[in-house]
Amino acid sequence: MFITLMGRFATLLFFLLLGLTVNADTEPEIATNGVKYYLVQAGNCQVCGVSTSHYHVGNGSYREAISIWGKNISGSITIPERFKGLPVTAICKYAFYNCKRITHVIVPQTVKVIDDYALYQCSGMNSITLPDNINYLGEYVFYGCSHLKNVTLPKGISVISEHLFENCTSLESVVIQDGVKSIQPFAFYQCSYLKSIDLPNTIEYIYQDAFNGCARLETITIPGSMIELSDNAFANCSSLSHVTFSNGIRVIGQHIFNFCGNLREIDIPRSV
């Protein structure tokens, strides 16, 4: 009881510091298929990094509500563009956290942000439709989505966040659009079924352990836009047999291809 009260107080304090008006006893409004909505009235809503008043899909920052409601959501989820006349512009942190019975999610064009942990361990989800208007996919968004097979990333993102696809053990292919400049640590960690990845000519940084444990990855081409490959970026890629470097890369970290037993030869460009 004490912990629950403290959690509610912390949530209320968080919103007050942001200049938001929130009733700590407010219950989520129920839409179709059990999806919950919160209205946040603010000129500059810092919660999801969007500069307009809008509805948040899911349970917002009410972490205690997730354990009560989240696991009841199942099947295919279609998020509407508008709810009660207002645009749905963000899927908040923990919105569908651990909803193992979701199978497919359709995200509308109005959504620009999918925040951290939004679809964390939705292990039954086998596909998701993402609009190009999305400009931010947070950390751990698809962590542990073990049935997810193919993803086309939105054109609007420039960073593939930390742990974004970690432990997506059925993921076979990801389309990375031009405009992506960095792949953050552990982004594709232990994606053991990932067979190929085409890096765009805009990529500049691949950080530590980004593709560590991608055991079925066979070939990789590093484009000339690349500036730095950090430590262990392709470690434990046991099927990797061919790597092509374009001239331009400046920094190659330690243990980049550690335990890549099928990789026999690499030509390091003079730019290093």
mmCIF file of C-alpha atoms in Angstrom:
data_model
loop_
_atom_site.group_PDB
_atom_site.id
_atom_site.type_symbol
_atom_site.label_atom_id
_atom_site.label_comp_id
_atom_site.label_asym_id
_atom_site.label_seq_id
_atom_site.Cartn_x
_atom_site.Cartn_y
_atom_site.Cartn_z
ATOM 1 C CA MET A 1 0.000 0.000 0.000
ATOM 2 C CA PHE A 2 2.805 2.386 0.928
ATOM 3 C CA ILE A 3 4.688 1.595 -2.292
ATOM 4 C CA THR A 4 1.541 2.170 -4.380
ATOM 5 C CA LEU A 5 0.910 5.542 -2.746
ATOM 6 C CA MET A 6 4.522 6.554 -3.245
ATOM 7 C CA GLY A 7 4.277 5.543 -6.912
ATOM 8 C CA ARG A 8 1.196 7.699 -7.411
ATOM 9 C CA PHE A 9 2.861 10.601 -5.614
ATOM 10 C CA ALA A 10 5.967 10.301 -7.793
ATOM 11 C CA THR A 11 3.844 10.279 -10.953
ATOM 12 C CA LEU A 12 1.885 13.326 -9.780
ATOM 13 C CA LEU A 13 5.074 15.173 -8.849
ATOM 14 C CA PHE A 14 6.577 14.368 -12.249
ATOM 15 C CA PHE A 15 3.627 15.932 -14.086
ATOM 16 C CA LEU A 16 3.543 18.951 -11.766
ATOM 17 C CA LEU A 17 7.194 19.639 -12.476
ATOM 18 C CA LEU A 18 6.320 19.658 -16.163
ATOM 19 C CA GLY A 19 3.515 22.130 -15.571
ATOM 20 C CA LEU A 20 0.777 19.591 -16.300
ATOM 21 C CA THR A 21 -2.507 19.216 -14.440
ATOM 22 C CA VAL A 22 -3.182 15.577 -13.548
ATOM 23 C CA ASN A 23 -5.666 13.922 -11.234
ATOM 24 C CA ALA A 24 -3.820 11.052 -9.539
ATOM 25 C CA ASP A 25 -7.098 9.092 -9.279
ATOM 26 C CA THR A 26 -7.972 9.437 -12.969
ATOM 27 C CA GLU A 27 -8.775 6.121 -14.627
ATOM 28 C CA PRO A 28 -7.852 5.495 -18.275
ATOM 29 C CA GLU A 29 -10.641 5.810 -20.813
ATOM 30 C CA ILE A 30 -11.316 2.463 -22.468
ATOM 31 C CA ALA A 31 -11.343 2.228 -26.254
ATOM 32 C CA THR A 32 -11.688 -0.834 -28.485
ATOM 33 C CA ASN A 33 -9.853 -4.034 -27.632
ATOM 34 C CA GLY A 34 -8.881 -2.807 -24.189
ATOM 35 C CA VAL A 35 -6.500 -0.042 -25.336
ATOM 36 C CA LYS A 36 -6.437 2.839 -22.827
ATOM 37 C CA TYR A 37 -6.126 6.580 -23.501
ATOM 38 C CA TYR A 38 -5.005 9.505 -21.325
ATOM 39 C CA LEU A 39 -5.530 13.138 -22.199
ATOM 40 C CA VAL A 40 -2.621 15.392 -21.286
ATOM 41 C CA GLN A 41 -3.396 19.087 -21.476
ATOM 42 C CA ALA A 42 -0.176 20.999 -22.084
ATOM 43 C CA GLY A 43 1.200 23.540 -24.498
ATOM 44 C CA ASN A 44 4.502 21.674 -24.659
ATOM 45 C CA CYS A 45 4.086 18.068 -23.620
ATOM 46 C CA GLN A 46 7.507 16.878 -22.516
ATOM 47 C CA VAL A 47 6.246 13.420 -21.632
ATOM 48 C CA CYS A 48 6.590 12.101 -25.160
ATOM 49 C CA GLY A 49 8.564 14.943 -26.691
ATOM 50 C CA VAL A 50 5.638 16.266 -28.725
ATOM 51 C CA SER A 51 4.692 19.954 -28.795
ATOM 52 C CA THR A 52 0.907 19.664 -28.768
ATOM 53 C CA SER A 53 -1.939 18.557 -26.532
ATOM 54 C CA HIS A 54 -2.924 15.031 -27.466
ATOM 55 C CA TYR A 55 -4.067 11.625 -26.326
ATOM 56 C CA HIS A 56 -1.471 9.082 -25.327
ATOM 57 C CA VAL A 57 -2.041 5.514 -26.430
ATOM 58 C CA GLY A 58 -1.659 2.975 -23.645
ATOM 59 C CA ASN A 59 -1.131 3.516 -19.971
ATOM 60 C CA GLY A 60 1.052 6.619 -20.108
ATOM 61 C CA SER A 61 3.224 7.064 -17.045
ATOM 62 C CA TYR A 62 0.831 5.190 -14.760
ATOM 63 C CA ARG A 63 3.148 2.222 -14.366
ATOM 64 C CA GLU A 64 0.917 0.502 -11.790
ATOM 65 C CA ALA A 65 -1.970 0.411 -14.283
ATOM 66 C CA ILE A 66 0.031 -1.649 -16.744
ATOM 67 C CA SER A 67 0.046 -4.757 -14.608
ATOM 68 C CA ILE A 68 -3.716 -4.395 -14.161
ATOM 69 C CA TRP A 69 -4.763 -3.733 -17.749
ATOM 70 C CA GLY A 70 -1.951 -4.416 -20.183
ATOM 71 C CA LYS A 71 -2.005 -8.208 -20.265
ATOM 72 C CA ASN A 72 -5.712 -8.246 -21.228
ATOM 73 C CA ILE A 73 -4.951 -6.731 -24.661
ATOM 74 C CA SER A 74 -4.791 -9.334 -27.431
ATOM 75 C CA GLY A 75 -5.054 -9.913 -31.172
ATOM 76 C CA SER A 76 -4.540 -7.314 -33.888
ATOM 77 C CA ILE A 77 -4.423 -3.693 -32.659
ATOM 78 C CA THR A 78 -5.330 -0.806 -34.963
ATOM 79 C CA ILE A 79 -4.499 2.532 -33.360
ATOM 80 C CA PRO A 80 -6.851 5.272 -34.624
ATOM 81 C CA GLU A 81 -5.600 8.530 -36.108
ATOM 82 C CA ARG A 82 -7.935 10.489 -33.850
ATOM 83 C CA PHE A 83 -9.606 9.836 -30.525
ATOM 84 C CA LYS A 84 -12.521 12.078 -29.474
ATOM 85 C CA GLY A 85 -11.469 14.651 -32.063
ATOM 86 C CA LEU A 86 -7.797 14.845 -31.066
ATOM 87 C CA PRO A 87 -4.874 13.375 -33.016
ATOM 88 C CA VAL A 88 -3.085 10.362 -31.588
ATOM 89 C CA THR A 89 0.545 11.463 -31.906
ATOM 90 C CA ALA A 90 2.492 9.233 -29.532
ATOM 91 C CA ILE A 91 2.635 5.738 -28.112
ATOM 92 C CA CYS A 92 3.965 6.263 -24.625
ATOM 93 C CA LYS A 93 6.440 4.402 -22.461
ATOM 94 C CA TYR A 94 5.286 0.937 -21.423
ATOM 95 C CA ALA A 95 2.021 1.314 -23.402
ATOM 96 C CA PHE A 96 1.856 -2.349 -24.429
ATOM 97 C CA TYR A 97 4.539 -3.615 -22.061
ATOM 98 C CA ASN A 98 4.594 -7.417 -21.863
ATOM 99 C CA CYS A 99 1.352 -7.817 -23.847
ATOM 100 C CA LYS A 100 2.270 -11.272 -25.078
ATOM 101 C CA ARG A 101 -1.031 -11.919 -26.883
ATOM 102 C CA ILE A 102 -0.833 -9.007 -29.335
ATOM 103 C CA THR A 103 -0.257 -10.390 -32.849
ATOM 104 C CA HIS A 104 -0.122 -7.302 -35.073
ATOM 105 C CA VAL A 105 -0.063 -3.520 -34.580
ATOM 106 C CA ILE A 106 -1.057 -0.906 -37.172
ATOM 107 C CA VAL A 107 0.277 2.563 -36.322
ATOM 108 C CA PRO A 108 -1.410 5.546 -38.049
ATOM 109 C CA GLN A 109 0.259 8.386 -39.940
ATOM 110 C CA THR A 110 -0.446 10.825 -37.088
ATOM 111 C CA VAL A 111 1.983 9.074 -34.718
ATOM 112 C CA LYS A 112 5.440 10.634 -34.560
ATOM 113 C CA VAL A 113 6.831 9.024 -31.391
ATOM 114 C CA ILE A 114 6.963 5.478 -30.080
ATOM 115 C CA ASP A 115 8.597 5.841 -26.694
ATOM 116 C CA ASP A 116 10.826 3.523 -24.645
ATOM 117 C CA TYR A 117 9.567 0.016 -23.829
ATOM 118 C CA ALA A 118 6.283 0.650 -25.689
ATOM 119 C CA LEU A 119 6.095 -2.890 -27.106
ATOM 120 C CA TYR A 120 8.589 -4.543 -24.783
ATOM 121 C CA GLN A 121 8.343 -8.350 -24.857
ATOM 122 C CA CYS A 122 5.230 -8.510 -26.990
ATOM 123 C CA SER A 123 6.395 -12.002 -27.821
ATOM 124 C CA GLY A 124 3.295 -12.948 -29.850
ATOM 125 C CA MET A 125 3.574 -9.984 -32.240
ATOM 126 C CA ASN A 126 4.634 -11.212 -35.681
ATOM 127 C CA SER A 127 4.304 -7.954 -37.636
ATOM 128 C CA ILE A 128 3.925 -4.198 -37.238
ATOM 129 C CA THR A 129 3.038 -1.423 -39.689
ATOM 130 C CA LEU A 130 5.051 1.752 -39.071
ATOM 131 C CA PRO A 131 4.342 5.046 -40.893
ATOM 132 C CA ASP A 132 7.192 7.132 -42.303
ATOM 133 C CA ASN A 133 6.121 10.110 -40.159
ATOM 134 C CA ILE A 134 7.648 8.532 -37.054
ATOM 135 C CA ASN A 135 10.793 10.432 -36.085
ATOM 136 C CA TYR A 136 11.635 8.650 -32.837
ATOM 137 C CA LEU A 137 11.668 4.982 -31.866
ATOM 138 C CA GLY A 138 12.753 4.764 -28.243
ATOM 139 C CA GLU A 139 14.997 2.316 -26.434
ATOM 140 C CA TYR A 140 13.818 -1.268 -25.924
ATOM 141 C CA VAL A 141 10.689 -0.675 -28.041
ATOM 142 C CA PHE A 142 10.785 -4.144 -29.641
ATOM 143 C CA TYR A 143 12.947 -5.899 -27.051
ATOM 144 C CA GLY A 144 12.048 -9.581 -26.807
ATOM 145 C CA CYS A 145 9.455 -9.529 -29.607
ATOM 146 C CA SER A 146 10.501 -13.059 -30.414
ATOM 147 C CA HIS A 147 7.995 -13.708 -33.250
ATOM 148 C CA LEU A 148 8.664 -10.473 -35.158
ATOM 149 C CA LYS A 149 10.109 -11.425 -38.566
ATOM 150 C CA ASN A 150 10.325 -8.420 -40.890
ATOM 151 C CA VAL A 151 10.397 -4.680 -40.204
ATOM 152 C CA THR A 152 10.642 -1.641 -42.455
ATOM 153 C CA LEU A 153 11.904 1.281 -40.391
ATOM 154 C CA PRO A 154 10.313 4.714 -40.967
ATOM 155 C CA LYS A 155 12.062 7.228 -43.192
ATOM 156 C CA GLY A 156 11.820 9.864 -40.468
ATOM 157 C CA ILE A 157 14.257 8.346 -37.979
ATOM 158 C CA SER A 158 17.964 9.178 -37.915
ATOM 159 C CA VAL A 159 18.971 7.003 -34.946
ATOM 160 C CA ILE A 160 18.321 3.319 -34.271
ATOM 161 C CA SER A 161 18.061 3.376 -30.499
ATOM 162 C CA GLU A 162 19.786 1.221 -27.898
ATOM 163 C CA HIS A 163 18.408 -2.305 -27.480
ATOM 164 C CA LEU A 164 15.693 -1.552 -30.058
ATOM 165 C CA PHE A 165 15.516 -5.116 -31.442
ATOM 166 C CA GLU A 166 17.487 -6.962 -28.781
ATOM 167 C CA ASN A 167 16.452 -10.615 -28.442
ATOM 168 C CA CYS A 168 14.135 -10.505 -31.461
ATOM 169 C CA THR A 169 15.180 -14.060 -32.174
ATOM 170 C CA SER A 170 12.951 -14.579 -35.261
ATOM 171 C CA LEU A 171 13.862 -11.308 -36.975
ATOM 172 C CA GLU A 172 15.063 -12.107 -40.506
ATOM 173 C CA SER A 173 15.256 -8.751 -42.240
ATOM 174 C CA VAL A 174 15.157 -5.045 -41.439
ATOM 175 C CA VAL A 175 14.913 -2.289 -44.034
ATOM 176 C CA ILE A 176 16.972 0.710 -42.888
ATOM 177 C CA GLN A 177 16.106 3.860 -44.825
ATOM 178 C CA ASP A 178 18.464 6.593 -46.028
ATOM 179 C CA GLY A 179 18.801 9.208 -43.319
ATOM 180 C CA VAL A 180 19.811 6.879 -40.493
ATOM 181 C CA LYS A 181 23.149 8.100 -39.132
ATOM 182 C CA SER A 182 23.815 5.850 -36.152
ATOM 183 C CA ILE A 183 23.004 2.437 -34.751
ATOM 184 C CA GLN A 184 23.217 2.575 -30.971
ATOM 185 C CA PRO A 185 24.635 -0.085 -28.600
ATOM 186 C CA PHE A 186 22.935 -3.487 -28.558
ATOM 187 C CA ALA A 187 20.355 -2.393 -31.155
ATOM 188 C CA PHE A 188 20.292 -5.836 -32.815
ATOM 189 C CA TYR A 189 21.917 -7.825 -30.025
ATOM 190 C CA GLN A 190 21.161 -11.558 -30.216
ATOM 191 C CA CYS A 191 18.980 -11.268 -33.315
ATOM 192 C CA SER A 192 20.076 -14.776 -34.102
ATOM 193 C CA TYR A 193 17.959 -15.201 -37.269
ATOM 194 C CA LEU A 194 18.985 -11.951 -38.954
ATOM 195 C CA LYS A 195 20.460 -13.030 -42.288
ATOM 196 C CA SER A 196 21.214 -9.754 -44.030
ATOM 197 C CA ILE A 197 21.359 -6.048 -43.352
ATOM 198 C CA ASP A 198 21.794 -3.275 -45.923
ATOM 199 C CA LEU A 199 23.404 -0.220 -44.378
ATOM 200 C CA PRO A 200 22.422 3.099 -46.031
ATOM 201 C CA ASN A 201 24.993 5.527 -47.389
ATOM 202 C CA THR A 202 24.101 7.951 -44.594
ATOM 203 C CA ILE A 203 25.303 5.731 -41.740
ATOM 204 C CA GLU A 204 28.210 7.180 -39.727
ATOM 205 C CA TYR A 205 28.385 5.278 -36.449
ATOM 206 C CA ILE A 206 27.751 1.709 -35.367
ATOM 207 C CA TYR A 207 28.215 1.510 -31.634
ATOM 208 C CA GLN A 208 29.306 -1.295 -29.342
ATOM 209 C CA ASP A 209 27.671 -4.706 -29.603
ATOM 210 C CA ALA A 210 25.131 -3.411 -32.124
ATOM 211 C CA PHE A 211 25.041 -6.713 -34.052
ATOM 212 C CA ASN A 212 26.668 -8.953 -31.455
ATOM 213 C CA GLY A 213 25.237 -12.466 -31.599
ATOM 214 C CA CYS A 214 23.619 -12.233 -35.051
ATOM 215 C CA ALA A 215 24.625 -15.816 -35.702
ATOM 216 C CA ARG A 216 23.109 -16.141 -39.209
ATOM 217 C CA LEU A 217 24.418 -12.870 -40.623
ATOM 218 C CA GLU A 218 26.573 -13.854 -43.607
ATOM 219 C CA THR A 219 27.754 -10.685 -45.350
ATOM 220 C CA ILE A 220 28.096 -7.023 -44.499
ATOM 221 C CA THR A 221 29.096 -3.986 -46.572
ATOM 222 C CA ILE A 222 30.371 -0.945 -44.687
ATOM 223 C CA PRO A 223 29.619 2.189 -46.764
ATOM 224 C CA GLY A 224 32.000 5.098 -47.265
ATOM 225 C CA SER A 225 29.919 7.338 -45.018
ATOM 226 C CA MET A 226 30.957 5.293 -41.972
ATOM 227 C CA ILE A 227 33.162 7.122 -39.441
ATOM 228 C CA GLU A 228 33.409 4.681 -36.543
ATOM 229 C CA LEU A 229 32.768 1.027 -35.757
ATOM 230 C CA SER A 230 32.831 0.527 -31.993
ATOM 231 C CA ASP A 231 33.894 -2.458 -29.888
ATOM 232 C CA ASN A 232 32.269 -5.855 -30.506
ATOM 233 C CA ALA A 233 29.980 -4.428 -33.188
ATOM 234 C CA PHE A 234 29.829 -7.745 -35.084
ATOM 235 C CA ALA A 235 31.177 -10.128 -32.443
ATOM 236 C CA ASN A 236 29.733 -13.644 -32.294
ATOM 237 C CA CYS A 237 28.394 -13.457 -35.837
ATOM 238 C CA SER A 238 29.437 -17.052 -36.419
ATOM 239 C CA SER A 239 28.157 -17.287 -40.042
ATOM 240 C CA LEU A 240 29.773 -14.036 -41.184
ATOM 241 C CA SER A 241 32.107 -14.889 -44.076
ATOM 242 C CA HIS A 242 32.462 -11.704 -46.099
ATOM 243 C CA VAL A 243 32.984 -8.069 -45.054
ATOM 244 C CA THR A 244 33.518 -5.189 -47.485
ATOM 245 C CA PHE A 245 34.882 -1.862 -46.271
ATOM 246 C CA SER A 246 34.588 1.301 -48.326
ATOM 247 C CA ASN A 247 37.320 3.887 -47.946
ATOM 248 C CA GLY A 248 36.404 6.613 -45.464
ATOM 249 C CA ILE A 249 36.050 4.895 -42.099
ATOM 250 C CA ARG A 250 38.353 6.424 -39.482
ATOM 251 C CA VAL A 251 37.996 4.361 -36.324
ATOM 252 C CA ILE A 252 37.660 0.599 -35.837
ATOM 253 C CA GLY A 253 37.247 -0.496 -32.230
ATOM 254 C CA GLN A 254 38.395 -3.608 -30.415
ATOM 255 C CA HIS A 255 37.090 -7.144 -30.958
ATOM 256 C CA ILE A 256 34.889 -6.033 -33.848
ATOM 257 C CA PHE A 257 34.726 -9.545 -35.337
ATOM 258 C CA ASN A 258 35.475 -11.570 -32.213
ATOM 259 C CA PHE A 259 34.363 -15.210 -32.542
ATOM 260 C CA CYS A 260 33.439 -14.844 -36.223
ATOM 261 C CA GLY A 261 34.883 -18.243 -37.116
ATOM 262 C CA ASN A 262 33.934 -18.225 -40.820
ATOM 263 C CA LEU A 263 35.587 -14.870 -41.514
ATOM 264 C CA ARG A 264 38.990 -15.544 -43.050
ATOM 265 C CA GLU A 265 40.167 -12.257 -44.540
ATOM 266 C CA ILE A 266 39.412 -8.524 -44.276
ATOM 267 C CA ASP A 267 40.845 -5.621 -46.250
ATOM 268 C CA ILE A 268 41.156 -2.608 -43.960
ATOM 269 C CA PRO A 269 40.921 0.695 -45.890
ATOM 270 C CA ARG A 270 43.729 3.230 -45.754
ATOM 271 C CA SER A 271 41.498 5.831 -44.149
ATOM 272 C CA VAL A 272 41.763 4.085 -40.753
#
